[in-house]
Coordinates of C-alpha atoms in Angstrom, one line a residue:
M253 CA 95.3 135.0 115.1
S254 CA 97.0 131.8 113.9
D255 CA 95.3 128.4 114.1
I256 CA 97.4 127.4 117.1
E257 CA 96.6 130.7 118.9
I258 CA 92.9 130.2 118.3
A259 CA 93.2 126.6 119.6
Q260 CA 95.1 127.7 122.7
Q261 CA 92.3 130.1 123.6
A262 CA 89.7 127.4 123.4
K263 CA 87.5 126.8 126.5
M264 CA 87.6 123.1 126.6
Q265 CA 85.4 121.0 128.8
P266 CA 86.7 117.8 130.6
I267 CA 86.1 115.0 128.1
I268 CA 84.7 112.6 130.7
G269 CA 81.9 115.0 131.6
L270 CA 81.3 116.0 128.0
A271 CA 80.9 112.3 126.9
K272 CA 78.4 111.7 129.7
E273 CA 76.5 114.9 129.0
Q274 CA 76.2 114.5 125.2
Y275 CA 76.1 110.7 124.7
G276 CA 75.5 109.2 128.1
I277 CA 78.8 107.4 128.2
D278 CA 79.7 106.6 131.8
A279 CA 83.2 107.3 133.1
E280 CA 83.9 103.6 133.7
H281 CA 83.9 103.1 129.9
L282 CA 86.6 105.7 129.2
D283 CA 90.3 105.7 129.7
P284 CA 91.3 109.3 130.2
F285 CA 94.6 110.7 128.9
G286 CA 94.7 113.9 130.9
H287 CA 91.5 116.1 131.1
Y288 CA 90.7 116.5 127.4
K289 CA 91.4 113.1 125.7
A290 CA 90.1 109.7 126.4
K291 CA 89.9 106.2 124.8
I292 CA 86.6 104.5 124.7
S293 CA 86.5 100.8 125.6
L294 CA 85.8 98.0 123.1
E295 CA 83.4 96.4 125.6
Y296 CA 81.3 99.6 125.7
I297 CA 81.4 99.7 121.9
N298 CA 80.2 96.1 121.7
S299 CA 77.2 97.0 123.9
L300 CA 76.0 99.4 121.2
T301 CA 75.5 96.7 118.6
D302 CA 71.7 96.7 118.6
K303 CA 71.4 100.4 118.3
K304 CA 70.2 101.9 115.0
D305 CA 72.9 103.5 112.8
G306 CA 72.9 107.2 112.1
K307 CA 73.5 108.7 108.6
L308 CA 77.0 108.8 107.2
I309 CA 78.3 111.8 105.3
L310 CA 81.7 111.8 103.5
V311 CA 83.8 114.9 103.0
T312 CA 86.3 114.8 100.2
A313 CA 87.9 117.4 97.9
I314 CA 89.1 118.3 94.4
S315 CA 92.7 117.4 93.6
P316 CA 95.0 118.9 96.3
T317 CA 97.2 121.9 95.6
P318 CA 100.1 123.4 97.5
A319 CA 97.7 126.1 98.7
G320 CA 95.5 123.6 100.6
E321 CA 91.8 123.1 100.4
G322 CA 90.7 122.8 104.0
K323 CA 89.0 119.4 103.9
T324 CA 89.5 118.7 107.6
T325 CA 88.5 122.3 108.5
T326 CA 85.3 121.7 106.5
T327 CA 84.6 118.4 108.2
V328 CA 84.8 120.0 111.6
G329 CA 82.8 123.1 110.5
L330 CA 80.1 121.0 109.0
G331 CA 79.8 118.8 112.1
D332 CA 79.6 121.8 114.4
A333 CA 77.0 123.4 112.2
M334 CA 74.8 120.3 112.2
N335 CA 75.0 120.3 116.0
R336 CA 74.1 124.0 115.9
L337 CA 71.0 123.0 114.0
D338 CA 70.2 120.5 116.9
K339 CA 71.2 117.5 114.8
K340 CA 73.1 115.1 117.0
T341 CA 76.4 114.8 115.1
I342 CA 79.8 113.3 115.6
I343 CA 82.8 113.9 113.4
C344 CA 85.4 111.2 112.7
L345 CA 88.9 112.2 111.6
R346 CA 92.3 110.6 111.0
E347 CA 95.2 111.1 113.4
P348 CA 98.0 113.3 112.1
S349 CA 101.5 111.9 111.4
L350 CA 104.5 113.6 112.9
G351 CA 106.4 113.4 109.7
P352 CA 104.2 115.8 107.6
C353 CA 103.7 117.9 110.8
F354 CA 107.4 118.7 110.8
G355 CA 107.7 118.8 107.0
V356 CA 105.6 120.7 104.5
K357 CA 102.0 120.2 105.7
G358 CA 102.1 121.3 109.3
G359 CA 99.4 120.3 111.7
A360 CA 96.2 118.5 110.7
A361 CA 93.4 119.3 113.2
G362 CA 91.4 121.8 111.1
G363 CA 91.9 125.5 111.1
G364 CA 90.6 128.9 112.1
Y365 CA 87.4 128.5 114.1
S366 CA 86.7 124.9 112.9
Q367 CA 89.3 122.9 114.8
V368 CA 89.5 119.8 117.1
V369 CA 91.4 120.3 120.3
P370 CA 93.7 120.0 122.2
M371 CA 95.4 120.8 118.9
E372 CA 99.0 120.5 120.1
D373 CA 98.4 117.1 121.7
I374 CA 96.5 115.8 118.7
N375 CA 99.4 116.7 116.4
L376 CA 102.2 115.7 118.8
H377 CA 102.0 112.0 120.0
F378 CA 98.3 112.2 121.0
T379 CA 97.5 109.0 122.9
G380 CA 100.4 107.0 121.6
D381 CA 98.6 105.1 118.9
F382 CA 101.3 105.7 116.2
H383 CA 104.0 104.8 118.6
A384 CA 102.3 101.5 119.4
I385 CA 101.8 100.8 115.6
G386 CA 105.5 101.5 114.9
V387 CA 106.7 99.3 117.8
A388 CA 104.4 96.4 116.7
H389 CA 105.7 96.7 113.1
N390 CA 109.3 96.8 114.2
L391 CA 108.8 93.9 116.6
L392 CA 108.0 91.8 113.5
S393 CA 111.1 93.2 111.8
A394 CA 113.2 92.2 114.7
L395 CA 111.6 88.7 114.8
I396 CA 112.4 88.2 111.1
D397 CA 116.1 88.9 111.5
N398 CA 116.3 87.0 114.8
H399 CA 114.9 83.9 113.1
I400 CA 117.4 84.1 110.3
N401 CA 120.2 84.6 112.8
H402 CA 119.2 81.5 114.8
G403 CA 119.3 79.0 111.9
N404 CA 116.5 80.1 109.6
V405 CA 114.3 77.0 110.0
L406 CA 111.6 78.6 107.8
D407 CA 114.1 78.9 105.0
I408 CA 113.4 82.7 104.6
D409 CA 115.3 84.1 101.6
P410 CA 117.0 87.3 103.0
R411 CA 116.9 88.8 99.5
R412 CA 113.1 88.5 99.3
I413 CA 112.0 89.9 102.6
Q414 CA 109.2 92.4 102.0
W415 CA 108.9 93.8 105.5
K416 CA 110.8 97.0 106.2
R417 CA 111.1 98.9 109.4
V418 CA 109.2 102.1 110.2
V419 CA 109.5 105.4 112.0
D420 CA 107.0 108.3 112.2
M421 CA 109.3 110.9 110.8
N422 CA 110.2 112.2 107.3
D423 CA 113.8 110.9 106.9
R424 CA 114.9 110.2 103.4
A425 CA 118.3 108.9 104.6
L426 CA 116.5 105.8 105.9
R427 CA 114.9 104.8 102.6
H428 CA 117.6 102.3 101.8
I429 CA 120.0 101.0 104.4
V430 CA 122.2 98.0 105.2
I431 CA 121.7 96.1 108.5
G432 CA 123.7 93.4 110.3
M433 CA 127.1 95.1 109.8
G434 CA 129.8 94.5 112.4
G435 CA 130.3 90.7 112.2
P436 CA 128.2 87.6 113.0
A437 CA 127.3 88.8 116.5
N438 CA 125.1 91.6 114.9
G439 CA 123.0 89.4 112.7
Y440 CA 122.8 88.6 109.0
L441 CA 124.1 91.2 106.6
R442 CA 121.3 92.4 104.2
E443 CA 119.7 95.4 102.6
D444 CA 116.7 96.9 104.3
G445 CA 114.9 100.3 104.6
Y446 CA 112.4 102.3 106.5
D447 CA 108.9 103.5 105.6
I448 CA 106.9 106.1 107.6
V449 CA 104.5 104.6 110.2
V450 CA 101.4 105.7 108.3
A451 CA 102.6 103.6 105.3
S452 CA 102.8 100.4 107.5
E453 CA 100.4 97.6 106.8
V454 CA 99.9 97.4 110.5
M455 CA 98.3 100.9 110.3
A456 CA 96.0 99.7 107.5
I457 CA 95.2 96.6 109.5
L458 CA 94.3 98.5 112.6
C459 CA 92.0 100.8 110.6
L460 CA 90.1 97.9 109.0
A461 CA 90.0 95.4 111.9
T462 CA 86.6 95.0 113.5
D463 CA 87.7 93.6 116.9
R464 CA 90.8 92.1 118.7
A465 CA 90.3 88.7 117.2
D466 CA 90.1 90.2 113.7
L467 CA 93.1 92.3 114.4
K468 CA 95.2 89.3 115.5
E469 CA 94.1 87.2 112.6
R470 CA 95.0 90.0 110.1
L471 CA 98.4 90.5 111.7
G472 CA 99.1 86.8 111.3
R473 CA 98.2 87.0 107.6
I474 CA 101.0 89.5 106.8
V475 CA 103.3 88.2 104.2
I476 CA 106.8 89.1 105.4
G477 CA 108.7 87.6 102.5
Y478 CA 109.3 84.3 100.6
K479 CA 111.3 81.1 101.0
S480 CA 114.3 80.2 98.9
D481 CA 112.1 78.6 96.3
R482 CA 111.0 82.2 95.5
V483 CA 107.3 81.4 95.5
T484 CA 106.3 80.1 98.9
P485 CA 105.2 83.0 101.2
V486 CA 106.2 83.3 104.8
Y487 CA 103.6 84.8 107.1
A488 CA 103.9 86.7 110.4
R489 CA 102.0 83.8 112.0
D490 CA 104.9 81.4 111.0
L491 CA 107.0 83.5 113.3
N492 CA 104.3 83.4 116.0
A493 CA 104.4 87.2 115.9
Q494 CA 100.7 88.1 115.9
G495 CA 100.0 87.6 119.6
A496 CA 102.7 89.9 120.8
M497 CA 101.9 92.5 118.0
A498 CA 98.3 92.5 119.0
A499 CA 99.3 92.9 122.7
L500 CA 101.2 96.0 121.8
L501 CA 98.1 97.4 120.1
K502 CA 95.7 96.6 123.0
D503 CA 95.1 100.3 123.6
A504 CA 95.7 101.6 120.1
I505 CA 92.7 99.7 118.9
K506 CA 90.4 101.8 121.1
P507 CA 89.0 105.0 119.5
N508 CA 90.0 108.4 120.8
L509 CA 87.5 111.0 122.0
V510 CA 88.3 114.7 121.8
Q511 CA 86.2 117.8 121.2
T512 CA 85.8 120.7 118.7
L513 CA 86.3 124.3 119.6
E514 CA 82.5 124.4 120.1
N515 CA 82.7 121.5 122.6
N516 CA 81.1 118.9 120.3
I517 CA 82.5 115.3 120.6
A518 CA 84.8 114.2 117.9
I519 CA 86.5 110.8 117.3
I520 CA 90.0 110.7 115.9
H521 CA 91.5 107.3 115.3
G522 CA 94.0 105.8 112.8
G523 CA 95.7 107.5 109.9
P524 CA 96.9 105.6 106.9
F525 CA 98.3 107.6 104.0
A526 CA 95.8 108.2 101.2
N527 CA 98.1 107.9 98.3
I528 CA 100.0 104.9 99.7
A529 CA 97.3 103.2 101.7
H530 CA 93.5 103.7 101.9
G531 CA 93.4 107.0 103.7
C532 CA 90.5 106.6 106.1
N533 CA 90.0 106.6 109.9
T534 CA 89.3 103.3 111.6
V535 CA 86.2 101.2 110.8
T536 CA 85.8 100.9 114.6
A537 CA 85.6 104.7 115.1
T538 CA 83.1 105.2 112.3
K539 CA 80.8 102.4 113.4
T540 CA 81.0 103.6 117.0
A541 CA 80.0 107.1 116.0
L542 CA 77.1 105.8 113.9
K543 CA 75.7 104.0 117.0
L544 CA 76.1 107.1 119.2
A545 CA 74.9 109.9 116.9
D546 CA 72.2 110.5 114.3
Y547 CA 74.7 111.9 111.9
V548 CA 78.4 111.2 111.3
V549 CA 80.7 113.4 109.3
T550 CA 83.9 111.8 108.2
E551 CA 86.7 112.5 105.7
A552 CA 88.8 110.6 103.3
G553 CA 92.3 111.6 102.3
F554 CA 93.3 113.8 99.4
G555 CA 91.0 114.2 96.4
A556 CA 87.9 112.2 95.5
D557 CA 89.9 110.1 93.0
L558 CA 92.0 108.6 95.8
G559 CA 90.5 108.9 99.3
A560 CA 86.8 108.8 98.3
E561 CA 87.4 105.9 95.9
K562 CA 89.2 103.9 98.6
F563 CA 86.6 104.8 101.1
I564 CA 84.0 103.3 98.8
D565 CA 85.8 100.4 97.3
I566 CA 87.9 99.3 100.3
K567 CA 86.5 100.6 103.6
C568 CA 82.8 100.4 102.7
R569 CA 83.3 97.1 100.8
M570 CA 85.0 95.5 103.8
S571 CA 82.8 96.9 106.6
G572 CA 79.3 97.3 105.1
L573 CA 79.3 101.0 105.8
K574 CA 76.8 102.9 103.6
P575 CA 77.3 106.7 103.1
S576 CA 74.3 108.9 102.4
A577 CA 75.9 111.9 100.8
V578 CA 79.3 113.5 99.8
V579 CA 80.6 117.0 100.4
L580 CA 83.1 118.0 97.7
V581 CA 85.4 120.7 99.0
A582 CA 86.8 123.3 96.6
T583 CA 88.5 126.7 96.9
I584 CA 88.7 129.5 94.5
R585 CA 92.5 129.5 94.7
A586 CA 92.7 125.8 94.1
L587 CA 90.6 126.1 90.9
K588 CA 92.9 128.9 89.8
F589 CA 95.9 126.7 90.4
H590 CA 94.3 124.0 88.2
G591 CA 93.9 126.8 85.7
N592 CA 97.7 127.1 85.6
V593 CA 98.1 130.1 87.9
A594 CA 101.3 130.2 89.9
K595 CA 101.0 129.8 93.7
E596 CA 102.3 133.3 94.4
D597 CA 99.5 134.7 92.2
L598 CA 96.5 132.8 93.6
N599 CA 95.3 135.7 95.6
T600 CA 94.7 137.9 92.5
E601 CA 91.3 137.8 90.8
N602 CA 91.5 135.6 87.6
L603 CA 88.1 134.5 86.2
A604 CA 89.7 132.9 83.1
A605 CA 91.8 130.6 85.3
I606 CA 88.6 129.5 87.2
E607 CA 87.0 128.7 83.9
Q608 CA 90.0 126.6 82.9
G609 CA 90.5 124.9 86.3
F610 CA 86.8 124.1 86.8
V611 CA 87.3 120.9 84.8
N612 CA 89.0 119.4 87.9
L613 CA 85.9 120.0 90.0
E614 CA 83.6 118.8 87.2
R615 CA 85.3 115.4 86.9
H616 CA 85.4 114.8 90.7
Y617 CA 81.7 115.7 90.8
H618 CA 80.9 113.4 87.9
N619 CA 82.9 110.5 89.5
I620 CA 81.0 111.0 92.8
T621 CA 77.5 111.2 91.3
Q622 CA 77.9 108.8 88.4
H623 CA 80.5 106.2 89.5
Y624 CA 80.0 106.2 93.2
G625 CA 76.2 106.8 92.9
L626 CA 76.1 109.4 95.6
P627 CA 74.5 112.8 95.9
C628 CA 77.0 115.6 96.2
V629 CA 77.1 119.1 97.6
V630 CA 79.9 121.3 96.4
C631 CA 81.3 123.4 99.3
I632 CA 83.3 126.5 98.4
N633 CA 85.6 126.9 101.4
H634 CA 85.7 130.7 101.6
F635 CA 89.0 132.6 101.8
T636 CA 89.1 136.3 102.6
F637 CA 90.7 137.2 99.3
D638 CA 88.0 135.5 97.2
T639 CA 86.3 138.1 95.1
D640 CA 82.5 138.3 94.6
A641 CA 83.0 137.9 90.8
E642 CA 85.0 134.7 91.3
I643 CA 82.4 133.2 93.6
A644 CA 79.6 134.2 91.3
L645 CA 81.3 132.5 88.4
L646 CA 82.0 129.3 90.3
Q647 CA 78.4 129.2 91.5
Q648 CA 77.1 129.7 88.0
K649 CA 79.3 126.9 86.6
C650 CA 78.2 124.6 89.4
A651 CA 74.5 125.5 88.6
D652 CA 75.1 124.7 84.9
L653 CA 76.5 121.3 86.1
G654 CA 73.4 120.7 88.1
A655 CA 75.3 120.8 91.4
T656 CA 74.2 122.3 94.7
C657 CA 77.0 124.8 95.5
I658 CA 77.3 126.5 98.9
V659 CA 79.8 129.1 100.0
S660 CA 80.9 128.3 103.6
K661 CA 82.7 130.6 106.0
H662 CA 83.3 128.1 108.9
W663 CA 87.1 129.0 109.0
A664 CA 86.3 132.6 109.9
T665 CA 83.1 132.2 112.0
G666 CA 82.9 128.5 113.0
S667 CA 79.5 126.7 112.9
A668 CA 77.6 129.9 112.1
G669 CA 79.4 130.2 108.8
A670 CA 78.4 126.6 107.8
E671 CA 74.7 126.5 108.6
T672 CA 73.6 126.8 105.0
L673 CA 76.0 123.9 104.1
A674 CA 74.7 121.8 107.0
Q675 CA 71.1 122.4 106.0
A676 CA 71.8 121.4 102.4
V677 CA 73.4 118.2 103.5
I678 CA 70.6 117.4 106.0
D679 CA 68.0 118.0 103.3
I680 CA 69.6 115.3 101.2
V681 CA 70.4 112.6 103.8
D682 CA 67.0 112.9 105.5
N683 CA 65.3 112.2 102.2
R684 CA 67.1 109.2 100.8
E685 CA 68.1 105.7 102.0
P686 CA 71.8 105.2 102.4
G687 CA 73.3 103.6 99.3
F688 CA 76.0 103.9 96.6
T689 CA 77.7 101.9 93.9
Y690 CA 81.2 100.4 93.8
V691 CA 83.5 101.5 91.0
Y692 CA 84.2 97.9 90.1
D693 CA 82.8 94.4 90.7
E694 CA 84.9 92.3 93.1
N695 CA 84.7 89.3 90.8
I696 CA 86.6 90.8 87.9
S697 CA 90.4 90.2 87.7
L698 CA 92.9 92.3 89.6
W699 CA 94.2 93.8 86.3
E700 CA 90.6 94.7 85.2
K701 CA 90.0 96.4 88.5
I702 CA 93.1 98.6 88.0
E703 CA 92.0 99.4 84.4
T704 CA 88.6 100.3 85.6
I705 CA 89.8 102.8 88.2
A706 CA 92.3 104.4 85.8
T707 CA 89.9 104.7 82.9
K708 CA 86.7 105.5 84.7
L709 CA 88.1 107.9 87.3
Y710 CA 91.4 109.2 86.1
G711 CA 90.5 109.7 82.4
A712 CA 93.3 107.4 81.3
S713 CA 93.2 105.8 77.9
K714 CA 95.2 102.8 78.9
V715 CA 97.1 101.0 81.6
T716 CA 100.5 99.4 81.2
A717 CA 102.8 97.3 83.3
N718 CA 105.9 95.1 82.7
A719 CA 105.7 91.3 82.5
K720 CA 106.7 90.9 86.1
V721 CA 103.8 93.0 87.4
K722 CA 101.3 91.2 85.2
A723 CA 102.7 87.8 86.3
H724 CA 102.2 88.7 90.0
L725 CA 98.6 89.8 89.4
A726 CA 97.8 86.7 87.4
E727 CA 99.3 84.5 90.1
W728 CA 97.4 86.3 92.9
N729 CA 94.1 86.0 91.1
A730 CA 93.7 82.5 92.3
D731 CA 93.8 83.3 96.1
Y732 CA 93.4 87.0 96.3
G733 CA 91.3 87.8 93.2
K734 CA 88.4 89.3 95.2
F735 CA 90.7 91.7 97.0
P736 CA 90.1 95.4 96.2
I737 CA 92.8 97.5 94.7
C738 CA 94.6 100.3 96.6
M739 CA 96.0 102.6 94.0
A740 CA 99.2 104.4 95.0
K741 CA 99.7 107.5 92.9
T742 CA 100.3 111.2 93.2
Q743 CA 97.5 113.1 94.9
M744 CA 98.2 116.2 92.8
S745 CA 96.7 115.1 89.5
F746 CA 94.3 112.6 88.0
S747 CA 97.3 111.3 86.0
T748 CA 100.5 110.0 87.5
N749 CA 102.3 113.2 86.7
P750 CA 101.8 115.7 89.6
N751 CA 102.3 118.6 87.1
D752 CA 99.3 117.6 85.0
K753 CA 96.7 120.0 86.4
G754 CA 93.0 120.2 85.6
A755 CA 91.4 117.0 84.2
P756 CA 93.9 115.4 81.9
T757 CA 92.6 112.7 79.5
G758 CA 94.2 110.2 77.2
H759 CA 97.2 109.6 79.4
T760 CA 98.8 106.3 80.2
V761 CA 98.9 104.9 83.7
E762 CA 102.0 102.7 84.2
I763 CA 101.9 100.3 87.1
R764 CA 105.5 99.9 88.1
E765 CA 105.0 97.6 91.1
V766 CA 102.3 95.7 92.9
K767 CA 102.3 94.6 96.5
L768 CA 100.2 92.1 98.4
A769 CA 98.9 93.6 101.6
N770 CA 97.4 90.3 102.8
G771 CA 96.7 91.3 106.3
A772 CA 94.9 94.5 105.3
G773 CA 93.1 92.6 102.5
F774 CA 94.0 94.6 99.4
I775 CA 96.5 94.8 96.6
V776 CA 98.6 97.9 96.3
A777 CA 99.2 99.0 92.7
I778 CA 102.0 101.6 92.6
A779 CA 101.8 104.1 89.7
G780 CA 104.4 106.7 89.2
D781 CA 107.0 107.8 91.8
I782 CA 105.5 107.3 95.2
M783 CA 107.6 107.6 98.3
T784 CA 106.7 105.4 101.3
M785 CA 109.3 107.4 103.2
P786 CA 108.9 111.1 102.5
G787 CA 111.7 113.6 102.9
L788 CA 111.8 117.1 104.6
P789 CA 111.7 120.2 102.4
K790 CA 114.5 122.8 102.3
V791 CA 112.8 124.8 105.0
P792 CA 110.8 122.3 107.1
A793 CA 108.0 123.3 109.4
A794 CA 110.1 122.0 112.3
E795 CA 112.2 125.2 112.1
R796 CA 109.2 127.3 113.1
I797 CA 108.1 125.2 116.0
D798 CA 109.1 126.2 119.5
I799 CA 108.1 125.9 123.2
D800 CA 108.5 128.6 125.9
D801 CA 109.3 128.3 129.6
D802 CA 105.6 128.0 130.4
G803 CA 105.2 125.0 128.1
R804 CA 103.4 127.0 125.4
I805 CA 104.0 125.7 121.9
T806 CA 104.2 128.0 118.9
G807 CA 104.6 127.6 115.2
L808 CA 102.8 124.2 115.0
F809 CA 100.3 125.6 112.5

């Protein structure tokens, strides 16, 4: 059966009763969205402050490939398996974006017998969080142009407006547009463009905000552009935008409760891109889960060089979260891909390619254990066409590395297939105090932070940038020097070239642009060709998706 067919056969339990049964949450603290989704109130979350935190486990992966590695599937399978072993566990995931859902990626709710449900709802609109974020973002866009149209008292330079518009769809035609056409009645003529919602700073702000007051303060800090003197920033608070924006996000800030196929509670909340933004679910969701459960399994986007680094250096740095261990997801076919095997040949046994591609896993493991200072379990996410010889080779190479390596079959058999993985993780986190090391010290310069990430984690020999980029960073050091860096680069490689497989070394990382995300509280350093508005492929996933007369959706994943 397909993933969606498995999900549609799930025997879900009403979420209100499940939350009460498993975590003692009374119905009055939940806002239901139908029978199987609910938002949990901030007032209830605040009442948990004095409770002891559970142990936090991060799931990350080797560098992604077109074949997919199953990071979300592993997160769900691990969480279910820990509950199967009578360990009170909640999983925390990001919300899927509609753009990738209809593009190349498809749905993002796990797979096989390790999924969160209702799968269709989670992938299509869910509880409206992304809609609210998009509207809040576009309200600020509208207020900017309205202010200019009515006299521009703030002296905003229309040529230096940094704030685009957003839509939660892959639409390359909107990357660069001209607005205000049709005469003075339609506003001021200027260039503009669209990003996808998950690239919005409002998304990043929602995911890092700790409460409504912090959310509103961060929204007010957004730099929308500059005055005609070219140096004086204009903030969202100058337009009195933060109150209305926060009002639009009054429900979106509340975490969403759903369940796994095995009826274990899961929290899905927020979803910033991992190559453009910091790629983690909300701080509120993670902290709530830590107060409710003894163990929390969460994920960070893409490979450990992007999502895990940002989880450590941005999310943990800002929130005080302390992970106890990391699970590094790898697949036989992904390692063969990094060993230069073509996608169409990945199902054929190839031991030499695994030998060659193993360097990718090795570097990620080294980064996690040496630079993040965290114990790491390697999870081989099993596929039916993996051969015994390939698995044995990978296990031997992991053993030579000193790594615990577990073959997990959660996709095929759910929690039963991940019990060994769960026990290995439990054995680690129960026998160490939570702790880790940042990749860089917050007191070094912004440029030094970029250099540290590129050389330590990516294997680069040097970092370059033009004079304009370096001037921006030097200028920002005075007021924003302690901000962490959010590297925006391809997820497909340690380098900035997506075609560089394995573990390239000696390459140059060129920073072509830097952006101040003042509300989020980090500096975005863009390396390589990164799209903040993706396009659809030649044959988009949308062409496979349909709905019948009974309302049954097909082709979603």
